[in-house]
Coordinates of C-alpha atoms and ligand atoms in Angstrom, one line a residue:
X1099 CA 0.0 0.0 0.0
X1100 CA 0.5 3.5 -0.5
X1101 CA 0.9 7.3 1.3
X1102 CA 1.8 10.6 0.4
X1103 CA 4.2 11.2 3.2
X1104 CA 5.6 14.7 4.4
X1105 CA 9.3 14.4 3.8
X1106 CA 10.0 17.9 4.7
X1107 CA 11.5 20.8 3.1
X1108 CA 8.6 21.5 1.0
X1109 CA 8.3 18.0 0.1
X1110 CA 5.7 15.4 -0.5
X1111 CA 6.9 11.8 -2.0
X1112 CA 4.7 8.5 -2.6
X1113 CA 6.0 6.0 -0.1
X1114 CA 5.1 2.6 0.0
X1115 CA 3.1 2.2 3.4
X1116 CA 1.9 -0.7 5.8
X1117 CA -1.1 0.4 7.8
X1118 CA -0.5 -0.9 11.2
X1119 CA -3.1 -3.9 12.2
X1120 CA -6.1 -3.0 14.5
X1121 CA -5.9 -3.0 18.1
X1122 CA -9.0 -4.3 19.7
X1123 CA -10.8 -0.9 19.7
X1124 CA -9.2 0.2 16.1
X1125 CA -10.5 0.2 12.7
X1126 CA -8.8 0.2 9.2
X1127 CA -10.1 2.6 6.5
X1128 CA -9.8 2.8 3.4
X1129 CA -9.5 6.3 2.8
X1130 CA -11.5 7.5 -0.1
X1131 CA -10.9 11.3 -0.1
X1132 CA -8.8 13.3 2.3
X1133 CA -9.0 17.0 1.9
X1134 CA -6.0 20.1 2.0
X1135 CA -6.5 22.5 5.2
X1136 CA -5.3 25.7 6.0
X1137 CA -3.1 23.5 8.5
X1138 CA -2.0 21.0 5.9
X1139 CA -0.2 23.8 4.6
X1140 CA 1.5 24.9 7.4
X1141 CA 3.3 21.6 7.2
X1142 CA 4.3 22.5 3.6
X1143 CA 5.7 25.2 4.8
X1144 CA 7.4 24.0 7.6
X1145 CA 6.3 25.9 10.3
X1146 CA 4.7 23.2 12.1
X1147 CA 8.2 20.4 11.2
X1148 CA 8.4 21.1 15.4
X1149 CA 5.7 18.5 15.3
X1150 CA 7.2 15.7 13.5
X1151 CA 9.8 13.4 15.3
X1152 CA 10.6 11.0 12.3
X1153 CA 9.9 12.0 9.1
X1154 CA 8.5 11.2 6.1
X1155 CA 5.2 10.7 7.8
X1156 CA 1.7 11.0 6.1
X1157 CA -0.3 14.1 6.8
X1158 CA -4.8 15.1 6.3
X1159 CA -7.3 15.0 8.9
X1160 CA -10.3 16.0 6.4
X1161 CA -11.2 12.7 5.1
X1162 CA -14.1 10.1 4.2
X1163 CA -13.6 6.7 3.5
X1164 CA -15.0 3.0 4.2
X1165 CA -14.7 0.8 6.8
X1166 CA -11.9 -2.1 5.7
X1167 CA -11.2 -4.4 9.0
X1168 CA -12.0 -3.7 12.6
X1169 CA -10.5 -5.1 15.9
X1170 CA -11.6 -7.5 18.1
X1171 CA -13.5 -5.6 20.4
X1172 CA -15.2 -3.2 17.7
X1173 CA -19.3 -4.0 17.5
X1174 CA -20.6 -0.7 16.3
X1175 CA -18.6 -0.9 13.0
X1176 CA -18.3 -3.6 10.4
X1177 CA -16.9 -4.1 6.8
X1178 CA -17.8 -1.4 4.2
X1179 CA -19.4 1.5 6.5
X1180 CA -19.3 5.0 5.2
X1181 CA -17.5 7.3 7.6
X1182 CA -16.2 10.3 8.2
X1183 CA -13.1 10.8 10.8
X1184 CA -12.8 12.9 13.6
X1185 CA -9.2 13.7 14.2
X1186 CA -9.0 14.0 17.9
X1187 CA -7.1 11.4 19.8
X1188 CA -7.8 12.9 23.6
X1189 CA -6.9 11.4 26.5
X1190 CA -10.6 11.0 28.2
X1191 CA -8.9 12.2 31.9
X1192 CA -8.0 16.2 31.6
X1193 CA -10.4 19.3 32.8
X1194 CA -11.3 19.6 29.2
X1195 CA -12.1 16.3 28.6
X1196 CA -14.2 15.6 32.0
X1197 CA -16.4 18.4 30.8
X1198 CA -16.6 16.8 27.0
X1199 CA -14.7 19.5 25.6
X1200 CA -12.3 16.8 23.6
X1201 CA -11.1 19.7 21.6
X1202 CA -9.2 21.3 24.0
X1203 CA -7.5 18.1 25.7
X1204 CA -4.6 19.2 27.7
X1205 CA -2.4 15.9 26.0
X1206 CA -4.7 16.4 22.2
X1207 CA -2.9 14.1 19.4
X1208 CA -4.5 15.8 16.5
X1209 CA -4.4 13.1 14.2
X1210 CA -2.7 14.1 10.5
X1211 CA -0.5 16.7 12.5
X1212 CA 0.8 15.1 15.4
X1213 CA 0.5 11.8 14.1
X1214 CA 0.1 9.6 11.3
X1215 CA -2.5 11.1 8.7
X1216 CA -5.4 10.0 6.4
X1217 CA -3.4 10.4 3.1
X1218 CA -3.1 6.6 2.3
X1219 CA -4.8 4.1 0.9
X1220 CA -5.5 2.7 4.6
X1221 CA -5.7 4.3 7.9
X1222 CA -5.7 2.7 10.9
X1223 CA -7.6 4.8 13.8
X1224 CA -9.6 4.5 16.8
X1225 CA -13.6 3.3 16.5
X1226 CA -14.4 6.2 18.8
X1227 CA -13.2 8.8 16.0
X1228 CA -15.7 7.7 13.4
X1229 CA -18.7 8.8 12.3
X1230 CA -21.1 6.9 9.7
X1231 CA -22.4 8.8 6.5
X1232 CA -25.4 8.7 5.3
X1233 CA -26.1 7.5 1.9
X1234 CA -27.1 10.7 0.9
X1235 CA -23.4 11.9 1.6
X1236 CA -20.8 11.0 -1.3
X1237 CA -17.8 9.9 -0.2
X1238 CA -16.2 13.0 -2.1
X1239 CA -18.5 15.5 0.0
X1240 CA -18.1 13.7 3.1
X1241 CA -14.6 15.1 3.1
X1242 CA -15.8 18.0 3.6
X1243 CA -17.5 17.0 7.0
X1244 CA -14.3 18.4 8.8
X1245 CA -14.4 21.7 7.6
X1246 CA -17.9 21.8 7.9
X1247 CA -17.5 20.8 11.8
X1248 CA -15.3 23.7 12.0
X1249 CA -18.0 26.0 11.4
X1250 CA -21.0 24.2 13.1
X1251 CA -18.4 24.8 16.4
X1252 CA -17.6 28.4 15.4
X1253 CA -21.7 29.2 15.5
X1254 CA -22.4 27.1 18.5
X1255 CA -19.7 29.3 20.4
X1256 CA -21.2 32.3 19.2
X1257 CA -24.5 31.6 20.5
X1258 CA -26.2 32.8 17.8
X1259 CA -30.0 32.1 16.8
X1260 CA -32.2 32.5 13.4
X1261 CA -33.1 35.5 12.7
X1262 CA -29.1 37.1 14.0
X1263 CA -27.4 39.2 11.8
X1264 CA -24.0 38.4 11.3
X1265 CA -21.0 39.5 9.5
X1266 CA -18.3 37.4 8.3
X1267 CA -15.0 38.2 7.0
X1268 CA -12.8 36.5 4.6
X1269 CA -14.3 34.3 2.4
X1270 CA -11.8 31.7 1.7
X1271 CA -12.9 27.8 2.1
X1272 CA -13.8 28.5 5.6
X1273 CA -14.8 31.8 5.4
X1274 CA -17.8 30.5 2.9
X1275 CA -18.6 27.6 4.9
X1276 CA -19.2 29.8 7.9
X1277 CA -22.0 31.4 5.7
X1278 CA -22.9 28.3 4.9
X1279 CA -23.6 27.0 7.9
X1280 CA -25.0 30.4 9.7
X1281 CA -27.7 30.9 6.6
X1282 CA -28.5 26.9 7.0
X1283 CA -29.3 28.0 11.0
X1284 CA -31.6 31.2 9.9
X1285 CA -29.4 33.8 10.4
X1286 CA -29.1 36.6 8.0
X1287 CA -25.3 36.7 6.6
X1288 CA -22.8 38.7 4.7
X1289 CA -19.4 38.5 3.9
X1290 CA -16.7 41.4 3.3
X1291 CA -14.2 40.1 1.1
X1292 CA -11.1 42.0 -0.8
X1293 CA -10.4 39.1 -3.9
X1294 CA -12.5 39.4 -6.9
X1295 CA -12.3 35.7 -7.5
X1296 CA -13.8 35.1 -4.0
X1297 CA -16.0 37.7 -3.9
X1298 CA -17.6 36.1 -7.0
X1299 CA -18.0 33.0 -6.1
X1300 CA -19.7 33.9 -2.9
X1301 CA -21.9 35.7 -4.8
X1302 CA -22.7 32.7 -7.0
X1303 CA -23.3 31.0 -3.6
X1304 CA -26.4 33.9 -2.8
X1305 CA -24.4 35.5 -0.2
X1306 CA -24.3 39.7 -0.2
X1307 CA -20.7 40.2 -0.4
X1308 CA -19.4 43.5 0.4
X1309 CA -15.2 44.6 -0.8
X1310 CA -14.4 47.0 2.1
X1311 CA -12.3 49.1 -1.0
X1312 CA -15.8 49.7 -2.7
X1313 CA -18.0 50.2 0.2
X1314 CA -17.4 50.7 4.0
X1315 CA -18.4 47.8 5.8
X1316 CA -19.4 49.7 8.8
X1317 CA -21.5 52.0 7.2
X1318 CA -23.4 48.8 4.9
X1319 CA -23.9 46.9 8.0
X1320 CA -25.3 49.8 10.3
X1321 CA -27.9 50.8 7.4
X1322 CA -28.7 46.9 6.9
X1323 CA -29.7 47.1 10.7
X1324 CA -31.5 50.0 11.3
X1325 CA -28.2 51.6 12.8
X1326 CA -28.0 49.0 15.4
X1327 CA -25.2 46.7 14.5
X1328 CA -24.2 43.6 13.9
X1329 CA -25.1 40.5 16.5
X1330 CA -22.3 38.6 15.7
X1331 CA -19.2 38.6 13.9
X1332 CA -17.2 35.7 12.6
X1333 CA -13.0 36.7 12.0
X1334 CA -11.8 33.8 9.5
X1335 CA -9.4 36.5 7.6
X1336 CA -6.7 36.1 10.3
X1337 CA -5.6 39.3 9.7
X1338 CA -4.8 42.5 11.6
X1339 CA -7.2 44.4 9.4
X1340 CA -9.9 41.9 9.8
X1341 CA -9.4 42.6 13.8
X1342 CA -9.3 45.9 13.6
X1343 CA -13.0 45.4 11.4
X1344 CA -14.7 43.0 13.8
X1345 CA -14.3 45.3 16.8
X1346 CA -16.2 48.3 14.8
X1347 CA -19.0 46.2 13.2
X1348 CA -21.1 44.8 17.0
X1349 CA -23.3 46.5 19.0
X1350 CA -23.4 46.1 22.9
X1351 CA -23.6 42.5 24.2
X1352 CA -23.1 41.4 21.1
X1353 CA -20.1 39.1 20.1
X1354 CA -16.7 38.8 18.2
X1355 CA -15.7 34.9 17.1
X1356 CA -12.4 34.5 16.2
X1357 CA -12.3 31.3 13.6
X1358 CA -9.3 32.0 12.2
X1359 CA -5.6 30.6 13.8
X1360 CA -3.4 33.5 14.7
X1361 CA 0.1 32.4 14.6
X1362 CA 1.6 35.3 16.0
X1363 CA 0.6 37.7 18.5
X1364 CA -2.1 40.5 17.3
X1365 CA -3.7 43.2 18.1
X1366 CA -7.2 43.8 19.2
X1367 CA -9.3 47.1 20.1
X1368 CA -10.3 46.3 23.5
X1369 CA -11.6 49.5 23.9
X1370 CA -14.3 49.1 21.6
X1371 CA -15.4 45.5 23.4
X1372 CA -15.4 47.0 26.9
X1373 CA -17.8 50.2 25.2
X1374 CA -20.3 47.7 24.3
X1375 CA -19.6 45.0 26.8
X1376 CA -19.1 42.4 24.0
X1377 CA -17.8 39.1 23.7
X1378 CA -14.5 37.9 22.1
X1379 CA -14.9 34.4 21.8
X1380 CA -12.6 31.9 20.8
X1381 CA -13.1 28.6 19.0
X1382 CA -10.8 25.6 18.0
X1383 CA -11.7 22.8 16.2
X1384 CA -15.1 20.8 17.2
X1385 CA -16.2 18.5 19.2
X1386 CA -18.1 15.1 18.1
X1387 CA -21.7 17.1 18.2
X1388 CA -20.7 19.4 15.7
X1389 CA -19.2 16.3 13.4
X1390 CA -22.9 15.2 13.8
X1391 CA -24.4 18.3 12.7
X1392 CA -22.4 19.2 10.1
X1393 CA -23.1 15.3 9.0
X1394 CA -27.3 16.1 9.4
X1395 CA -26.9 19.7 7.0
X1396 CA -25.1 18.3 4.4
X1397 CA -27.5 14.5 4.5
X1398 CA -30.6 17.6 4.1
X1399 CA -29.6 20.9 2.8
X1400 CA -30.2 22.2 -0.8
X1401 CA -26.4 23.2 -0.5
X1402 CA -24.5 22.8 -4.1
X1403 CA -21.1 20.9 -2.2
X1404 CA -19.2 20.8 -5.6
X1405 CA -18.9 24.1 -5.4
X1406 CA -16.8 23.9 -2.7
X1407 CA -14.4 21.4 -4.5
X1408 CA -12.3 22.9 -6.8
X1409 CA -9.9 19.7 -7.8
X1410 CA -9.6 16.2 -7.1
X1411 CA -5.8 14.9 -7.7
X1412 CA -4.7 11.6 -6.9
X1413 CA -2.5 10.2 -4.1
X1414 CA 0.8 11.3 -6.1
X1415 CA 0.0 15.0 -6.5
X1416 CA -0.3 16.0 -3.0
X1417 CA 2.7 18.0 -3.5
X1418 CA 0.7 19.9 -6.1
X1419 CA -2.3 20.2 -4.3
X1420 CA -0.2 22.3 -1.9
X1421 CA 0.9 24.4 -4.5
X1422 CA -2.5 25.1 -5.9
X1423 CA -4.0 26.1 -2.5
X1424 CA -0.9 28.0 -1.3
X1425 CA -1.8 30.3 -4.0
X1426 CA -2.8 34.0 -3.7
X1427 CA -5.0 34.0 -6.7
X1428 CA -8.4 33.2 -4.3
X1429 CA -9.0 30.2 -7.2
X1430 CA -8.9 27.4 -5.0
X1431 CA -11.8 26.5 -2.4
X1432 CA -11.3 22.5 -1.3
X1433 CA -8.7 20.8 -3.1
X1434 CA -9.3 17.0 -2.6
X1435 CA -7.1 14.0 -2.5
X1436 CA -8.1 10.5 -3.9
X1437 CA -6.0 8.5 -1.9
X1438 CA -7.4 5.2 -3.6
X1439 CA -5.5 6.7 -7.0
X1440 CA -1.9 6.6 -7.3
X1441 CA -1.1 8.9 -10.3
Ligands
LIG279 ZN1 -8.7 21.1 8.7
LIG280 ZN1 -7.9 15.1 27.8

């Protein structure tokens, strides 16, 4: 068997690959698609090599696949199950954990970063991690369950309810499914984005997209709520300027969600938050609820997915799926990787 395996210094080879056999509780997978994250390409990069003790070593935590052997102990799962994997390997003991909050686990293996990953033809991992797909769900879509569970976190931490307005900026692959996800829950959405390529698409999606260059933000969102403001705002640019946004957009008790990952330290208005007595809320990850309901919109909303998926390349081309998303042109949503496809 196969893997694209992370061999550092920008690198990405095929490497012939044993998965290891199933422990009582584990299950093999066949991996059918594994999608390219915003985190995937950090490893390109090498900013995260820190987390790699050996390399080459297979990366992607954004996959579907079906069910190919299970251990001895494993009654829940059987041969040729559709599932989707959550990547968090916790440790069931810590604060976080106790209170079901896997995401934060003080000793978190995030599987396809700290570990082994799903871009192989087989992936061995823990029954507790999987979650079944509906038939309604194709394999190539349920690799987007990840992502998706991303989002359904970021609203449930910003305890928002139909009928909220709320503001998101960036719309890059998580940016969008943000929207997504708020307009699926009833709220009333729009994005601020500055690439043309993006803003398009979005558009194409229904969303009211506004370019901050063409039209101030502030000024769109107070006269699209009666000069009130908006209820909740959604940071997925990561950048300074999409801080320095978020804090002017709210109106008292009202909240700021930062999706993005901040790498290095930023700044943030307190000032303005303390005014209006507003939230900053942080959000990482998901927990297995929000695998679940990002599993339940996509089995029942009239959502087009493929237009989140912008290429599918096989198991050899990771290298170039990297490229491709690394790039500034705003083309690329979801890149996905067949991982049952050599070249
Ligand atoms: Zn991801
Ligand atoms: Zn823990």
């Amino acid at each position: 068997m196969k893997a694209s395996m992370y061999e550092g210094n920008h690198s990405f080879g095929l490497h012939d690959y044993e998965p290891k056999a199933p422990g009582a509780h584990e299950v093999q997978v066949d991996v059918a698609y594994c999608g390219i994250c915003g985190s995937d390409l950090h490893v390109f990069h090498g900013d995260y090599d820190y987390r790699f003790s050996t390399l080459p070593r297979p990366i992607g935590h954004e996959c579907s696949g079906v069910v190919a052997a299970v251990g001895a102990e494993v009654t829940a799962w059987k041969t040729g199950d559709r599932v989707a994997v959550c990547p968090l390997d916790y440790c069931g003991s810590c604060v976080a954990c106790d209170s079901g909050n896997h995401n934060c686990c003080a000793g978190l293996n995030f599987m396809g970063l700290d570990s082994a990953g799903a871009m192989c033809n087989r992936w061995t991992v823990h029954e507790r991690t999987l979650h079944r797909l509906p038939e309604s769900i194709s394999l190539t879509h349920g690799a987007l369950v990840e992502p998706m569970a991303v989002c359904f976190h970021a609203l449930d931490r910003s305890r928002s309810k139909a009928g909220d307005y709320a503001v998101v900026i960036g719309a890059g692959p998580i940016g969008l499914m943000t929207a997504l996800t708020a307009r699926y829950l009833g709220l009333r959405v729009v994005l601020s984005e500055l690439n043309a390529v993006r803003v398009q698409r979005a558009r194409e999606l229904g969303f009211t997209v506004v370019d901050p260059r063409e039209t101030k933000l502030k000024d769109f969102v107070l006269k699209s709520t009666g000069g009130v403001g908006a209820d909740a705002v959604f940071e997925v640019s990561g950048t300074q300027s999409g801080l320095d946004t978020a804090v002017e957009l709210i109106h008292p008790h009202s909240r700021v969600v930062l999706v993005a990952a901040y790498p290095h330290p930023m700044q943030i208005q307190l000032q303005k938050l303390f005014m209006r007595e507003a939230d900053l809320t942080m959000t990482r990850n998901y927990n297995e609820k929000d695998f679940d309901d990002a599993i339940d919109m996509m089995a029942k909303a009239p959502i087009d997915f493929d237009a989140l998926i912008t290429k599918i390349l096989p198991l050899g081309k990771v290298q170039e799926g990297m490229e491709l998303c690394g790039s500034p042109s705003g083309e690329v949503v979801k890149v996905l990787v067949d991982c049952q496809t050599r070249e």
